[in-house]
CSV table of C-alpha atoms in Angstrom, one decimal:
chain,number,residue,atom,x,y,z
A,1,MET,CA,36.8,-56.2,37.7
A,2,LYS,CA,34.1,-57.0,35.1
A,3,SER,CA,35.1,-60.0,32.9
A,4,ASN,CA,33.9,-58.6,29.5
A,5,ASN,CA,35.0,-55.6,27.7
A,6,THR,CA,32.5,-53.0,28.9
A,7,LYS,CA,33.4,-50.6,31.4
A,8,ARG,CA,31.8,-50.4,34.7
A,9,LYS,CA,29.7,-47.2,35.1
A,10,ILE,CA,30.5,-45.4,38.2
A,11,CYS,CA,27.7,-42.7,38.9
A,12,VAL,CA,28.8,-39.6,41.3
A,13,VAL,CA,26.1,-37.7,42.7
A,14,THR,CA,26.9,-34.3,44.1
A,15,GLY,CA,25.1,-31.7,45.6
A,16,THR,CA,27.2,-29.0,47.1
A,17,ARG,CA,30.5,-27.2,46.1
A,18,ALA,CA,32.3,-28.7,49.4
A,19,GLU,CA,31.4,-32.4,48.7
A,20,TYR,CA,32.7,-31.9,44.8
A,21,GLY,CA,35.8,-30.5,46.3
A,22,LEU,CA,36.2,-33.6,48.2
A,23,LEU,CA,35.6,-35.8,45.5
A,24,PHE,CA,37.4,-34.1,42.6
A,25,LEU,CA,40.3,-36.3,42.3
A,26,LEU,CA,38.4,-39.6,42.7
A,27,MET,CA,36.1,-38.4,39.8
A,28,ARG,CA,39.3,-37.5,37.5
A,29,ALA,CA,40.9,-41.0,38.4
A,30,ILE,CA,37.6,-42.4,37.3
A,31,LYS,CA,37.5,-40.6,34.3
A,32,ASP,CA,40.9,-41.5,33.4
A,33,SER,CA,40.6,-45.2,34.1
A,34,PRO,CA,40.6,-47.5,31.2
A,35,HIS,CA,38.2,-50.0,33.5
A,36,LEU,CA,35.5,-47.4,34.7
A,37,GLU,CA,33.2,-45.1,32.7
A,38,LEU,CA,32.2,-41.8,34.7
A,39,GLN,CA,28.6,-40.6,35.2
A,40,ILE,CA,27.8,-37.3,37.3
A,41,ILE,CA,24.7,-36.0,38.5
A,42,ALA,CA,24.5,-32.3,39.7
A,43,THR,CA,21.4,-31.4,42.1
A,44,ALA,CA,20.8,-29.3,45.0
A,45,MET,CA,22.9,-26.3,45.8
A,46,HIS,CA,25.0,-26.8,42.5
A,47,LEU,CA,22.0,-25.5,40.6
A,48,SER,CA,21.1,-22.6,42.5
A,49,PRO,CA,21.8,-19.3,41.7
A,50,GLU,CA,21.5,-18.3,45.6
A,51,PHE,CA,24.2,-20.7,46.1
A,52,GLY,CA,26.5,-19.8,43.2
A,53,LEU,CA,25.4,-21.8,40.4
A,54,THR,CA,28.4,-24.1,41.4
A,55,TYR,CA,27.8,-26.9,38.7
A,56,GLN,CA,29.7,-24.4,36.5
A,57,GLU,CA,32.8,-25.2,38.4
A,58,ILE,CA,32.3,-28.8,37.5
A,59,GLU,CA,32.1,-28.4,33.8
A,60,LYS,CA,35.1,-25.6,33.9
A,61,ASP,CA,37.3,-28.4,35.5
A,62,GLY,CA,36.5,-30.8,32.2
A,63,PHE,CA,33.8,-33.0,33.6
A,64,ILE,CA,30.6,-33.6,31.8
A,65,ILE,CA,27.4,-33.4,33.5
A,66,ASP,CA,25.1,-36.3,32.6
A,67,LYS,CA,21.8,-35.3,34.5
A,68,LYS,CA,21.1,-32.2,36.4
A,69,VAL,CA,18.3,-32.9,38.9
A,70,GLU,CA,16.6,-29.7,40.2
A,71,SER,CA,15.6,-30.2,43.9
A,72,LEU,CA,16.0,-26.9,46.1
A,73,LEU,CA,12.9,-24.8,47.0
A,74,SER,CA,13.1,-21.3,47.7
A,75,SER,CA,12.0,-22.2,51.2
A,76,ASP,CA,14.5,-23.6,53.9
A,77,THR,CA,11.7,-24.5,56.5
A,78,PRO,CA,11.4,-28.1,57.7
A,79,ALA,CA,8.6,-28.4,55.2
A,80,GLY,CA,10.6,-27.0,52.4
A,81,VAL,CA,13.4,-29.2,53.0
A,82,SER,CA,11.0,-31.9,53.0
A,83,LYS,CA,9.7,-31.2,49.9
A,84,SER,CA,13.0,-30.7,48.2
A,85,MET,CA,13.7,-34.4,49.4
A,86,GLY,CA,10.8,-35.2,47.5
A,87,LEU,CA,11.7,-33.8,44.1
A,88,THR,CA,15.3,-35.0,44.4
A,89,MET,CA,13.8,-38.6,44.4
A,90,ILE,CA,11.5,-38.0,41.8
A,91,GLY,CA,14.4,-36.3,39.8
A,92,MET,CA,17.1,-39.3,40.8
A,93,ALA,CA,14.6,-42.1,39.6
A,94,ASP,CA,14.4,-40.6,36.1
A,95,ALA,CA,18.3,-40.1,35.9
A,96,PHE,CA,19.1,-43.7,37.2
A,97,SER,CA,16.4,-45.0,35.1
A,98,GLU,CA,18.2,-43.5,31.9
A,99,LEU,CA,22.1,-43.7,33.1
A,100,GLU,CA,21.6,-47.3,34.3
A,101,PRO,CA,24.9,-47.0,36.5
A,102,ASP,CA,26.7,-50.3,37.8
A,103,ILE,CA,27.2,-48.3,41.0
A,104,ILE,CA,26.4,-45.2,42.3
A,105,ILE,CA,28.9,-43.2,44.8
A,106,LEU,CA,27.6,-40.8,47.7
A,107,LEU,CA,29.5,-39.1,49.9
A,108,GLY,CA,28.3,-37.8,53.2
A,109,ASP,CA,24.9,-37.1,55.0
A,110,ARG,CA,23.1,-34.3,53.5
A,111,PHE,CA,19.2,-34.5,52.6
A,112,GLU,CA,19.7,-34.7,49.2
A,113,ILE,CA,22.2,-37.3,49.2
A,114,PHE,CA,19.9,-39.6,51.5
A,115,ALA,CA,17.0,-38.9,48.9
A,116,ALA,CA,19.6,-40.3,46.0
A,117,ALA,CA,20.3,-43.3,48.3
A,118,ALA,CA,16.4,-44.1,48.8
A,119,ALA,CA,15.9,-43.8,44.8
A,120,ALA,CA,18.9,-46.1,43.9
A,121,THR,CA,17.7,-48.5,46.6
A,122,VAL,CA,14.5,-48.9,44.9
A,123,ALA,CA,16.0,-49.2,41.6
A,124,ARG,CA,18.1,-51.9,42.7
A,125,ILE,CA,21.4,-50.2,42.1
A,126,PRO,CA,24.4,-50.9,44.5
A,127,ILE,CA,25.6,-47.8,46.6
A,128,ALA,CA,29.2,-47.1,47.5
A,129,HIS,CA,29.1,-44.8,50.5
A,130,ILE,CA,32.0,-42.5,51.4
A,131,ALA,CA,32.5,-41.2,55.0
A,132,GLY,CA,29.9,-43.3,56.7
A,133,GLY,CA,30.3,-44.4,60.4
A,134,GLU,CA,30.7,-40.8,61.4
A,135,SER,CA,28.8,-38.8,64.0
A,136,THR,CA,27.4,-35.4,64.0
A,137,GLU,CA,25.2,-35.1,66.9
A,138,GLY,CA,24.0,-31.4,66.4
A,139,ALA,CA,22.7,-32.2,62.8
A,140,MET,CA,19.5,-34.2,61.6
A,141,ASP,CA,22.3,-35.3,59.1
A,142,GLU,CA,23.3,-37.8,61.8
A,143,ALA,CA,20.1,-39.9,60.8
A,144,PHE,CA,20.8,-39.3,56.9
A,145,ARG,CA,24.4,-40.8,57.3
A,146,HIS,CA,23.6,-43.9,59.1
A,147,SER,CA,20.5,-44.4,57.1
A,148,ILE,CA,22.6,-44.3,53.9
A,149,THR,CA,24.9,-46.6,55.6
A,150,LYS,CA,21.9,-49.3,55.7
A,151,MET,CA,21.0,-48.6,52.0
A,152,ALA,CA,24.9,-49.1,50.7
A,153,HIS,CA,26.6,-52.0,49.7
A,154,LEU,CA,30.2,-50.8,49.7
A,155,HIS,CA,31.7,-48.7,52.6
A,156,PHE,CA,34.8,-46.3,52.4
A,157,ALA,CA,35.6,-45.1,55.9
A,158,ALA,CA,38.0,-42.4,56.9
A,159,THR,CA,39.3,-44.2,60.2
A,160,GLU,CA,39.6,-47.5,61.7
A,161,ILE,CA,37.2,-46.5,64.4
A,162,TYR,CA,34.5,-45.4,61.6
A,163,LYS,CA,34.9,-48.7,59.9
A,164,ASN,CA,34.2,-50.5,63.4
A,165,ARG,CA,31.1,-48.3,63.7
A,166,ILE,CA,29.8,-49.7,60.2
A,167,ILE,CA,30.6,-53.1,61.1
A,168,GLN,CA,28.5,-52.3,64.8
A,169,MET,CA,25.6,-51.2,62.3
A,170,GLY,CA,25.6,-55.0,60.8
A,171,GLU,CA,27.5,-54.5,57.6
A,172,ASN,CA,29.6,-57.2,55.9
A,173,PRO,CA,33.4,-56.4,57.1
A,174,GLY,CA,34.4,-57.6,53.8
A,175,HIS,CA,32.5,-54.6,52.0
A,176,ILE,CA,34.1,-52.0,54.3
A,177,TYR,CA,37.4,-50.2,53.8
A,178,ASN,CA,39.1,-47.8,56.0
A,179,VAL,CA,40.7,-45.6,53.2
A,180,GLY,CA,41.4,-42.2,55.1
A,181,ALA,CA,39.8,-38.9,54.1
A,182,LEU,CA,39.8,-38.0,50.6
A,183,GLY,CA,40.3,-34.2,51.6
A,184,ILE,CA,43.9,-35.1,52.6
A,185,ASP,CA,44.6,-36.5,49.1
A,186,ASN,CA,43.7,-32.9,47.7
A,187,ILE,CA,46.1,-31.0,50.2
A,188,LYS,CA,48.9,-33.3,48.9
A,189,ARG,CA,48.0,-33.5,45.3
A,190,LEU,CA,46.7,-30.1,44.1
A,191,ALA,CA,48.9,-27.1,43.6
A,192,LEU,CA,47.7,-24.3,45.9
A,193,LEU,CA,48.3,-20.7,45.2
A,194,SER,CA,50.9,-18.2,46.7
A,195,LYS,CA,49.8,-15.7,49.1
A,196,GLU,CA,49.9,-12.8,46.4
A,197,ALA,CA,47.9,-14.9,44.1
A,198,PHE,CA,45.4,-16.0,46.7
A,199,GLU,CA,44.9,-12.4,47.8
A,200,ASP,CA,44.4,-11.6,44.1
A,201,SER,CA,41.9,-14.2,43.7
A,202,ILE,CA,39.6,-12.8,46.3
A,203,ASN,CA,40.3,-9.4,46.0
A,204,PHE,CA,41.2,-8.9,49.7
A,205,LYS,CA,44.3,-8.1,51.1
A,206,LEU,CA,45.1,-10.1,54.3
A,207,GLY,CA,46.1,-8.8,57.7
A,208,LYS,CA,48.3,-9.1,60.9
A,209,LYS,CA,45.9,-11.8,61.9
A,210,ASN,CA,43.4,-13.5,59.7
A,211,LEU,CA,40.4,-16.1,60.2
A,212,LEU,CA,38.5,-18.0,57.8
A,213,ILE,CA,34.8,-18.6,58.9
A,214,THR,CA,32.2,-21.2,57.9
A,215,PHE,CA,29.2,-21.4,60.0
A,216,HIS,CA,26.3,-23.8,59.5
A,217,PRO,CA,23.1,-24.3,61.0
A,218,GLU,CA,23.2,-26.4,64.0
A,219,THR,CA,19.7,-28.2,63.2
A,220,LEU,CA,18.8,-29.8,66.2
A,221,SER,CA,20.0,-27.2,68.7
A,222,ARG,CA,17.6,-25.6,71.1
A,223,THR,CA,19.3,-22.2,70.4
A,224,SER,CA,18.5,-20.7,67.0
A,225,SER,CA,20.8,-20.5,64.2
A,226,GLU,CA,20.1,-16.5,64.2
A,227,THR,CA,21.1,-16.3,68.0
A,228,GLN,CA,24.3,-18.6,67.5
A,229,PHE,CA,25.7,-16.8,64.5
A,230,LYS,CA,24.9,-13.4,66.5
A,231,GLU,CA,27.0,-14.4,69.3
A,232,LEU,CA,29.7,-15.6,67.0
A,233,LEU,CA,29.9,-11.7,65.3
A,234,TYR,CA,29.9,-10.3,68.6
A,235,ALA,CA,32.9,-12.4,69.4
A,236,LEU,CA,34.7,-11.2,66.1
A,237,ASP,CA,33.9,-7.6,67.0
A,238,MET,CA,36.0,-7.9,70.4
A,239,LEU,CA,39.0,-9.1,68.4
A,240,LYS,CA,41.9,-6.5,67.6
A,241,GLU,CA,43.7,-6.2,64.2
A,242,THR,CA,42.1,-9.2,62.6
A,243,LYS,CA,40.6,-9.7,59.2
A,244,PHE,CA,37.7,-12.4,58.2
A,245,ILE,CA,37.2,-14.6,55.1
A,246,PHE,CA,33.8,-15.8,55.2
A,247,THR,CA,32.2,-18.5,53.3
A,248,ARG,CA,28.5,-19.2,53.1
A,249,PRO,CA,26.7,-21.9,54.6
A,250,ASN,CA,25.0,-24.8,53.0
A,251,ALA,CA,21.3,-25.2,52.3
A,252,ASP,CA,20.0,-26.3,55.4
A,253,THR,CA,17.1,-25.4,57.6
A,254,ASP,CA,17.9,-21.5,58.8
A,255,SER,CA,20.7,-21.3,56.5
A,256,ARG,CA,19.3,-17.9,54.7
A,257,ILE,CA,19.0,-16.3,58.0
A,258,ILE,CA,22.8,-16.7,58.6
A,259,ILE,CA,23.5,-15.4,54.9
A,260,GLU,CA,21.6,-12.3,55.5
A,261,LEU,CA,23.4,-11.5,58.8
A,262,LEU,CA,26.5,-12.5,57.1
A,263,LYS,CA,26.1,-10.2,53.9
A,264,ASP,CA,24.7,-7.3,56.4
A,265,TYR,CA,28.2,-7.8,58.4
A,266,VAL,CA,30.4,-7.8,55.7
A,267,ASN,CA,28.6,-4.8,53.9
A,268,LYS,CA,29.4,-2.8,57.5
A,269,ASN,CA,32.9,-4.0,57.9
A,270,LYS,CA,34.3,-4.0,54.5
A,271,ASP,CA,37.9,-3.0,55.9
A,272,LYS,CA,38.2,-6.0,57.6
A,273,ALA,CA,35.7,-8.7,56.4
A,274,CYS,CA,34.9,-10.2,53.1
A,275,GLU,CA,32.5,-13.3,52.2
A,276,TYR,CA,32.2,-15.7,49.4
A,277,THR,CA,29.3,-17.9,48.2
A,278,SER,CA,32.0,-20.6,47.4
A,279,LEU,CA,35.9,-20.2,47.4
A,280,GLY,CA,36.4,-23.5,45.5
A,281,GLN,CA,38.9,-26.3,46.6
A,282,ILE,CA,41.7,-24.5,45.6
A,283,ARG,CA,41.1,-21.2,47.0
A,284,TYR,CA,39.6,-22.6,50.2
A,285,LEU,CA,42.8,-24.9,50.8
A,286,SER,CA,45.2,-22.2,49.8
A,287,ALA,CA,43.5,-20.0,52.5
A,288,LEU,CA,44.5,-22.6,54.8
A,289,GLN,CA,47.9,-21.8,54.3
A,290,TYR,CA,47.7,-18.2,55.3
A,291,VAL,CA,45.1,-17.8,58.0
A,292,ASP,CA,45.5,-18.5,61.7
A,293,ALA,CA,42.5,-20.6,62.4
A,294,VAL,CA,39.4,-22.0,61.1
A,295,VAL,CA,36.5,-20.7,63.2
A,296,GLY,CA,32.7,-22.1,62.8
A,297,ASN,CA,31.3,-25.7,62.6
A,298,SER,CA,32.3,-27.3,59.3
A,299,SER,CA,33.6,-30.8,59.0
A,300,SER,CA,36.5,-29.4,57.3
A,301,GLY,CA,37.8,-27.8,60.3
A,302,ILE,CA,38.0,-31.2,61.9
A,303,VAL,CA,39.4,-33.2,58.9
A,304,GLU,CA,41.5,-31.2,56.8
A,305,VAL,CA,42.8,-28.3,58.5
A,306,PRO,CA,44.6,-30.1,61.1
A,307,TYR,CA,46.9,-31.1,58.5
A,308,PHE,CA,48.4,-27.5,58.1
A,309,LYS,CA,48.6,-27.9,62.1
A,310,LYS,CA,46.2,-24.6,62.4
A,311,ALA,CA,43.7,-24.5,65.0
A,312,THR,CA,40.1,-24.9,64.4
A,313,ILE,CA,37.8,-23.2,66.9
A,314,ASN,CA,34.7,-25.5,66.7
A,315,ILE,CA,31.6,-24.0,68.1
A,316,GLY,CA,28.5,-25.8,69.3
A,317,ASP,CA,27.4,-29.6,68.8
A,318,ARG,CA,27.2,-29.7,64.9
A,319,GLN,CA,30.2,-31.9,64.9
A,320,LYS,CA,29.9,-33.4,68.3
A,321,GLY,CA,30.8,-36.8,67.9
A,322,ARG,CA,33.5,-36.9,65.2
A,323,ILE,CA,37.0,-38.0,66.2
A,324,MET,CA,39.2,-35.0,66.8
A,325,GLY,CA,42.9,-34.1,67.1
A,326,PRO,CA,44.8,-31.9,69.5
A,327,THR,CA,44.2,-28.9,67.1
A,328,ILE,CA,40.6,-28.6,67.6
A,329,ILE,CA,39.4,-26.0,70.3
A,330,ASN,CA,35.8,-26.9,71.3
A,331,CYS,CA,33.8,-23.9,72.7
A,332,GLU,CA,29.9,-23.1,73.4
A,333,PRO,CA,28.2,-20.9,70.8
A,334,GLU,CA,28.4,-17.9,73.2
A,335,ARG,CA,30.3,-14.5,72.4
A,336,THR,CA,32.8,-15.0,75.6
A,337,ALA,CA,33.7,-18.7,74.9
A,338,ILE,CA,34.1,-18.0,71.3
A,339,PHE,CA,36.4,-15.2,71.8
A,340,LYS,CA,38.4,-16.9,74.5
A,341,ALA,CA,38.8,-20.1,72.2
A,342,ILE,CA,40.2,-17.8,69.6
A,343,GLU,CA,42.4,-16.0,72.0
A,344,TYR,CA,43.7,-19.2,73.1
A,345,SER,CA,44.8,-20.6,69.6
A,346,TYR,CA,47.5,-17.9,69.3
A,347,THR,CA,49.0,-18.8,72.6
A,348,GLU,CA,52.5,-20.7,72.8
A,349,GLU,CA,50.9,-23.1,74.9
A,350,PHE,CA,48.5,-24.1,72.2
A,351,LYS,CA,51.1,-24.1,69.2
A,352,ASN,CA,53.4,-26.3,71.4
A,353,ARG,CA,50.7,-28.9,71.7
A,354,THR,CA,49.8,-29.2,68.4
A,355,GLN,CA,53.3,-29.2,66.4
A,356,LYS,CA,53.7,-33.2,66.5
A,357,PHE,CA,50.5,-35.5,66.3
A,358,ASP,CA,49.2,-38.2,64.0
A,359,ASN,CA,46.3,-37.0,61.8
A,360,PRO,CA,43.4,-39.8,62.8
A,361,TYR,CA,42.1,-39.3,59.2
A,362,GLY,CA,45.5,-40.3,57.7
A,363,ASN,CA,48.2,-39.0,55.2
A,364,GLY,CA,46.4,-39.5,52.0
A,365,GLY,CA,45.8,-42.3,49.5
A,366,ALA,CA,42.0,-42.7,49.8
A,367,VAL,CA,41.6,-42.3,46.0
A,368,SER,CA,43.9,-45.1,44.8
A,369,LYS,CA,42.5,-47.2,47.6
A,370,ILE,CA,39.0,-46.4,46.5
A,371,MET,CA,39.6,-46.9,42.6
A,372,LYS,CA,41.2,-50.3,43.3
A,373,VAL,CA,37.6,-51.4,44.9
A,374,LEU,CA,35.7,-49.8,42.4
A,375,ILE,CA,37.7,-51.7,39.7
A,376,ASP,CA,38.1,-55.0,41.4
A,377,HIS,CA,34.8,-55.7,43.9
A,378,ARG,CA,32.6,-58.4,42.6
A,379,LEU,CA,28.9,-57.1,42.3
A,380,ASP,CA,27.1,-60.3,41.6
A,381,ASN,CA,24.5,-60.8,44.4
A,382,ILE,CA,25.9,-57.7,46.3
A,383,LEU,CA,22.4,-56.5,46.4
A,384,LYS,CA,21.4,-59.3,48.9
A,385,LYS,CA,22.8,-58.0,52.3
A,386,SER,CA,22.6,-60.0,55.3
A,387,PHE,CA,23.0,-58.5,58.8
A,388,TYR,CA,26.4,-59.3,60.4
A,389,ASN,CA,25.5,-60.2,63.9
A,390,LEU,CA,28.6,-59.0,66.2
A,391,ASP,CA,27.8,-61.6,68.8
A,392,ALA,CA,27.8,-64.5,66.5
A,393,ASN,CA,30.9,-63.4,64.9
A,394,GLU,CA,33.2,-62.7,67.8
């Protein structure tokens, strides 16, 4: 911890509702700490009317946003995303210069987080990276994540395997901590809604069978996002007595194509489907209590959903490379494969194999572990990194 009486300034950068949901308890702990001062930069989807202006959720939770960095363009083409990254870097440069944080906290692998990491590197501000060492082979985020790891100085991994991957990338083992997944803390510590309260909150009555669906663009696939999502919709129409709760994708390349298809499908199937730009953390986790399975390709299906011992139908390669427990059913982005995977999730065979297992992402406690490091880890000379050579240290 700092030897003087000044608080260590911790700046959290967040660009999406899902990322903020994971960071919420950590941000609250930082805010309440007598040793730390919380700074918040909201960017990207948080500031977009198209994606729900979710910065308002941050403010409703009692946080003060220190800086809002506009970054998203109206285009989700590769050129548009690249330009958004440039705008993010420009805005982050100004924000970091004014706030002068001691540590910047970045979670995950999105393009705006990569841009923030690059700006912090130039500004010579230490970076604490959450969820490094993971792999998502079907998305360009894979490269962003590993690049952020190489720019970071403190690392909070979700599993021992991910911690070892960070070491393999040449990072100092003394700066790498296996803390488990933040999402597990949320499940265990947040008060979730009753079934009736959840139905009222989404203005939708659950049915005999229910599925929660989040499908993001698979940015490195040879098959278009439009084709893949249409195959998913075809598969859903093959199901009987089933209701669907959709959440919209993040702002990735081709996300707007999925959003338009989704809106059209829900408009034509209001008796069995509803869609939300953002459920928010409480409603999302509450939904996991009452649905039969989660369908799509979101990381939440790999990390948080298994805690509820519910099935995840993981479509395509977006999450390929992540550590997966027995509740994950992988399938190709093709209607018959998706339909069969969903049907299998209802079988006794599947249910029996998933009742007892150790969650590879831990059983909570990530927030307290991260807090200890943020308070106690020395920062002098942390910017000067030496490559940790495995051969030389075996």
